[in-house]
Amino acid sequence: MVEIKTAEALDAMREAGRVVARALAAVREAAEVGVALVELDAVARTVLADAGATSPFLGYRPAFAPVPFPAVICASVNDAVVHGIPTGYRLRDGDLVSIDCGAELGGWTGDAAITFPVGTPRPGDLELIDATQRALDAGIAAAVPGNRVGDIAHAIGGVAREAGLGVPADLGGHGIGRRMHEDPHVPNRGRPGRGFPLRPGLCLALEPMFLAGGRDGYRTGADGWTLFSGDGSRAAHIEHTVAVTEDGPRVLTLP
């Protein structure tokens, strides 16, 4: 079921979104060469606790998962696309890192993700990040009343294809509100004019996930959670929680 949020609910989600933004900023600042992924998770846990928020990630166990998710962030490095479990792996110069984080505050949820290089960036990584950000911006711009979910998907996927990037077929964004994952599903590629109609008060987590190698295939890692590009190429994942309003898209997970 799709829930249309009131103006008061959107304001409450904005507060949860601010917590997510603070957590992501703190993790990015801490992500230096030699820092372990579990240490980044500890940074995010502190931000959530200080805000009186909880994590929708911690303990989450969808049908596909062999175990509940054990952290408050997903930390995906290099060819890991999404759902990376923070481990003792220590960041190396040139790594490409995607961090996904959520927060529950006052009964409402925010969800966002960033991708960034550690140490000396590779030019190809910067181009991948730029294309992923442009795709997210295009998807946000399409999140207006009168459009449909397919218009968002088409906008996101069009940027990826123009840049020669792979788009994993089954992965995409989702509705969000009282829970982290709500209807409708938002693909990262699709046909315009199709899918669920966008109405004021609809909240969506838009999250392009692109593969630098240009192929769409991916595989599940041994932990049952982490998804890797099928060809070993690097991946980027950038996300914002966005509300459809009469005045245009409202991004709820900005700082």
Short mmCIF file of C-alpha atoms in Angstrom, two decimals:
data_model
loop_
_atom_site.label_atom_id
_atom_site.label_comp_id
_atom_site.label_asym_id
_atom_site.label_seq_id
_atom_site.Cartn_x
_atom_site.Cartn_y
_atom_site.Cartn_z
CA MET A 1 0.00 0.00 0.00
CA VAL A 2 1.24 3.49 -0.85
CA GLU A 3 0.88 6.11 1.88
CA ILE A 4 0.56 9.77 0.93
CA LYS A 5 2.22 11.88 3.61
CA THR A 6 0.82 15.04 5.18
CA ALA A 7 2.79 18.26 5.42
CA GLU A 8 3.47 17.49 9.09
CA ALA A 9 4.78 14.04 8.19
CA LEU A 10 7.11 15.53 5.59
CA ASP A 11 8.52 17.91 8.20
CA ALA A 12 9.10 14.97 10.55
CA MET A 13 10.82 13.02 7.78
CA ARG A 14 13.00 16.05 7.13
CA GLU A 15 14.29 15.82 10.70
CA ALA A 16 15.15 12.15 10.21
CA GLY A 17 16.81 13.12 6.92
CA ARG A 18 19.00 15.68 8.65
CA VAL A 19 20.28 12.96 10.98
CA VAL A 20 21.15 10.79 7.98
CA ALA A 21 22.98 13.70 6.35
CA ARG A 22 25.01 14.32 9.52
CA ALA A 23 25.91 10.64 9.79
CA LEU A 24 27.07 10.45 6.18
CA ALA A 25 29.12 13.63 6.53
CA ALA A 26 30.79 12.30 9.68
CA VAL A 27 31.59 8.97 8.04
CA ARG A 28 33.05 10.64 4.98
CA GLU A 29 35.25 12.87 7.12
CA ALA A 30 36.52 9.83 9.03
CA ALA A 31 37.14 7.71 5.93
CA GLU A 32 40.91 7.99 5.55
CA VAL A 33 43.52 5.52 4.44
CA GLY A 34 43.99 2.93 7.18
CA VAL A 35 40.56 3.35 8.78
CA ALA A 36 38.54 0.14 9.12
CA LEU A 37 34.97 -0.12 7.84
CA VAL A 38 33.76 -1.14 11.30
CA GLU A 39 35.22 2.11 12.62
CA LEU A 40 33.10 4.03 10.12
CA ASP A 41 30.06 2.15 11.36
CA ALA A 42 30.93 3.22 14.91
CA VAL A 43 31.05 6.85 13.76
CA ALA A 44 27.53 6.59 12.31
CA ARG A 45 26.23 4.84 15.42
CA THR A 46 27.43 7.77 17.54
CA VAL A 47 25.67 10.33 15.32
CA LEU A 48 22.40 8.38 15.48
CA ALA A 49 22.63 7.94 19.24
CA ASP A 50 23.40 11.61 19.82
CA ALA A 51 20.30 12.54 17.81
CA GLY A 52 18.06 10.09 19.68
CA ALA A 53 17.54 8.17 16.43
CA THR A 54 17.65 4.45 15.70
CA SER A 55 18.80 2.55 12.63
CA PRO A 56 16.40 0.87 10.18
CA PHE A 57 19.40 -1.12 8.89
CA LEU A 58 20.47 -2.74 12.14
CA GLY A 59 18.77 -6.12 12.51
CA TYR A 60 16.96 -5.80 9.17
CA ARG A 61 16.39 -9.20 7.58
CA PRO A 62 14.51 -9.42 4.28
CA ALA A 63 13.60 -12.79 2.79
CA PHE A 64 16.85 -13.15 0.84
CA ALA A 65 19.17 -12.49 3.78
CA PRO A 66 20.84 -15.39 5.61
CA VAL A 67 21.33 -13.29 8.75
CA PRO A 68 20.02 -9.95 10.08
CA PHE A 69 22.09 -6.99 8.93
CA PRO A 70 24.65 -6.33 11.69
CA ALA A 71 25.43 -2.62 11.19
CA VAL A 72 23.91 0.85 10.83
CA ILE A 73 25.64 1.57 7.52
CA CYS A 74 26.23 -0.37 4.35
CA ALA A 75 29.88 0.05 3.35
CA SER A 76 30.56 -1.08 -0.23
CA VAL A 77 34.10 -0.80 -1.59
CA ASN A 78 35.30 -0.79 -5.22
CA ASP A 79 33.35 -3.49 -7.11
CA ALA A 80 30.77 -3.84 -4.31
CA VAL A 81 27.57 -2.14 -5.44
CA VAL A 82 25.37 -2.11 -2.34
CA HIS A 83 24.65 -3.85 0.98
CA GLY A 84 28.28 -4.21 2.01
CA ILE A 85 28.67 -5.31 5.63
CA PRO A 86 31.28 -3.25 7.51
CA THR A 87 34.24 -5.46 8.36
CA GLY A 88 37.78 -5.05 9.60
CA TYR A 89 38.93 -4.15 6.09
CA ARG A 90 41.12 -1.05 6.23
CA LEU A 91 40.75 1.54 3.51
CA ARG A 92 43.53 1.84 0.97
CA ASP A 93 44.68 4.70 -1.20
CA GLY A 94 42.50 4.84 -4.30
CA ASP A 95 39.56 2.88 -2.90
CA LEU A 96 36.08 3.86 -4.06
CA VAL A 97 33.61 3.74 -1.17
CA SER A 98 29.81 3.84 -1.10
CA ILE A 99 28.11 4.44 2.25
CA ASP A 100 24.36 3.94 2.70
CA CYS A 101 22.71 5.05 5.95
CA GLY A 102 19.23 5.39 7.38
CA ALA A 103 17.68 6.87 10.50
CA GLU A 104 14.37 6.47 12.29
CA LEU A 105 13.28 9.46 14.36
CA GLY A 106 9.84 10.15 15.80
CA GLY A 107 8.32 7.27 13.86
CA TRP A 108 9.60 8.41 10.46
CA THR A 109 12.52 7.34 8.31
CA GLY A 110 15.24 8.88 6.15
CA ASP A 111 17.59 7.03 3.79
CA ALA A 112 20.53 8.31 1.71
CA ALA A 113 23.85 7.20 0.25
CA ILE A 114 27.10 8.74 -0.99
CA THR A 115 30.06 7.50 -3.03
CA PHE A 116 33.54 9.00 -2.72
CA PRO A 117 37.23 8.17 -3.32
CA VAL A 118 39.72 7.62 -0.52
CA GLY A 119 43.15 9.17 -0.91
CA THR A 120 44.23 9.63 -4.51
CA PRO A 121 41.15 9.42 -6.77
CA ARG A 122 41.16 7.62 -10.10
CA PRO A 123 39.85 9.75 -12.99
CA GLY A 124 37.45 6.98 -13.98
CA ASP A 125 36.01 6.91 -10.47
CA LEU A 126 35.36 10.64 -10.55
CA GLU A 127 33.57 10.27 -13.88
CA LEU A 128 31.47 7.43 -12.47
CA ILE A 129 30.52 9.49 -9.42
CA ASP A 130 29.66 12.48 -11.60
CA ALA A 131 27.38 10.42 -13.85
CA THR A 132 25.66 8.82 -10.86
CA GLN A 133 25.04 12.23 -9.29
CA ARG A 134 23.70 13.61 -12.56
CA ALA A 135 21.36 10.65 -12.83
CA LEU A 136 20.07 11.24 -9.31
CA ASP A 137 19.56 14.92 -10.10
CA ALA A 138 17.61 13.95 -13.24
CA GLY A 139 15.47 11.54 -11.26
CA ILE A 140 14.75 14.16 -8.63
CA ALA A 141 13.78 16.68 -11.31
CA ALA A 142 11.26 14.16 -12.68
CA ALA A 143 9.62 13.66 -9.27
CA VAL A 144 6.74 16.06 -9.87
CA PRO A 145 2.95 15.70 -9.80
CA GLY A 146 1.56 14.40 -13.07
CA ASN A 147 4.58 12.25 -13.85
CA ARG A 148 4.85 8.55 -13.12
CA VAL A 149 7.50 6.31 -11.59
CA GLY A 150 8.54 5.37 -15.12
CA ASP A 151 9.47 8.98 -15.83
CA ILE A 152 11.91 8.91 -12.91
CA ALA A 153 13.31 5.55 -14.02
CA HIS A 154 13.72 6.77 -17.59
CA ALA A 155 15.51 9.93 -16.45
CA ILE A 156 17.95 7.97 -14.26
CA GLY A 157 18.60 5.22 -16.78
CA GLY A 158 19.07 7.65 -19.64
CA VAL A 159 22.06 9.26 -17.94
CA ALA A 160 23.61 5.85 -17.30
CA ARG A 161 23.24 4.66 -20.87
CA GLU A 162 24.60 7.91 -22.29
CA ALA A 163 27.65 7.49 -20.06
CA GLY A 164 28.09 3.84 -21.05
CA LEU A 165 27.42 2.50 -17.56
CA GLY A 166 25.78 -0.70 -16.41
CA VAL A 167 22.45 -0.60 -14.54
CA PRO A 168 21.61 -3.68 -12.44
CA ALA A 169 18.10 -4.64 -13.51
CA ASP A 170 16.59 -5.68 -10.18
CA LEU A 171 17.97 -2.87 -8.05
CA GLY A 172 16.40 0.52 -7.52
CA GLY A 173 14.69 2.93 -5.19
CA HIS A 174 11.56 2.59 -3.11
CA GLY A 175 8.82 4.30 -1.24
CA ILE A 176 9.73 5.40 2.26
CA GLY A 177 7.98 6.82 5.31
CA ARG A 178 7.03 4.99 8.48
CA ARG A 179 9.22 2.15 7.25
CA MET A 180 12.44 2.16 5.26
CA HIS A 181 10.98 0.14 2.39
CA GLU A 182 7.47 0.92 1.23
CA ASP A 183 5.67 0.79 -2.11
CA PRO A 184 6.24 1.67 -4.89
CA HIS A 185 9.46 0.22 -6.28
CA VAL A 186 11.42 2.75 -8.36
CA PRO A 187 13.58 1.11 -11.06
CA ASN A 188 16.75 2.77 -12.29
CA ARG A 189 15.69 2.26 -15.89
CA GLY A 190 12.29 2.18 -17.52
CA ARG A 191 9.81 3.65 -19.93
CA PRO A 192 8.33 7.13 -19.43
CA GLY A 193 4.64 7.46 -18.76
CA ARG A 194 4.45 4.06 -17.06
CA GLY A 195 4.06 2.98 -13.45
CA PHE A 196 2.61 4.49 -10.31
CA PRO A 197 1.39 8.10 -10.66
CA LEU A 198 3.26 10.74 -8.67
CA ARG A 199 1.06 12.69 -6.25
CA PRO A 200 1.91 15.39 -3.71
CA GLY A 201 2.90 13.72 -0.46
CA LEU A 202 4.47 10.66 -2.08
CA CYS A 203 7.95 10.00 -0.66
CA LEU A 204 10.57 8.06 -2.57
CA ALA A 205 14.16 7.03 -1.94
CA LEU A 206 15.84 7.49 -5.32
CA GLU A 207 19.14 5.64 -5.64
CA PRO A 208 20.96 5.14 -8.92
CA MET A 209 23.52 2.32 -8.74
CA PHE A 210 25.82 2.16 -11.75
CA LEU A 211 28.61 -0.14 -12.90
CA ALA A 212 31.66 1.32 -14.63
CA GLY A 213 32.17 -1.68 -16.92
CA GLY A 214 28.95 -1.04 -18.81
CA ARG A 215 27.42 -4.45 -18.15
CA ASP A 216 24.31 -4.90 -16.02
CA GLY A 217 25.12 -8.20 -14.32
CA TYR A 218 25.88 -8.56 -10.63
CA ARG A 219 26.46 -11.34 -8.12
CA THR A 220 25.86 -11.94 -4.44
CA GLY A 221 28.89 -12.29 -2.21
CA ALA A 222 29.63 -15.08 0.26
CA ASP A 223 28.09 -13.12 3.15
CA GLY A 224 24.68 -13.31 1.46
CA TRP A 225 24.32 -9.53 1.57
CA THR A 226 26.96 -7.73 -0.49
CA LEU A 227 26.22 -7.35 -4.20
CA PHE A 228 29.20 -7.10 -6.54
CA SER A 229 29.44 -6.08 -10.18
CA GLY A 230 29.48 -9.19 -12.33
CA ASP A 231 32.52 -8.10 -14.33
CA GLY A 232 34.56 -6.81 -11.39
CA SER A 233 34.25 -3.17 -12.45
CA ARG A 234 33.77 -0.42 -9.91
CA ALA A 235 30.36 0.73 -8.76
CA ALA A 236 28.77 3.91 -7.44
CA HIS A 237 25.60 4.42 -5.41
CA ILE A 238 24.13 7.82 -4.53
CA GLU A 239 20.73 8.28 -2.89
CA HIS A 240 18.35 10.87 -1.47
CA THR A 241 14.90 10.68 0.11
CA VAL A 242 12.62 12.92 -1.95
CA ALA A 243 9.04 14.12 -1.47
CA VAL A 244 6.75 14.98 -4.37
CA THR A 245 5.07 18.33 -3.65
CA GLU A 246 3.00 20.91 -5.48
CA ASP A 247 6.01 23.21 -5.33
CA GLY A 248 8.39 20.68 -6.86
CA PRO A 249 10.64 17.95 -5.45
CA ARG A 250 11.65 18.37 -1.82
CA VAL A 251 14.88 16.59 -0.88
CA LEU A 252 14.54 15.45 2.72
CA THR A 253 18.08 14.15 3.31
CA LEU A 254 20.09 17.29 2.63
CA PRO A 255 22.26 18.62 5.49
#
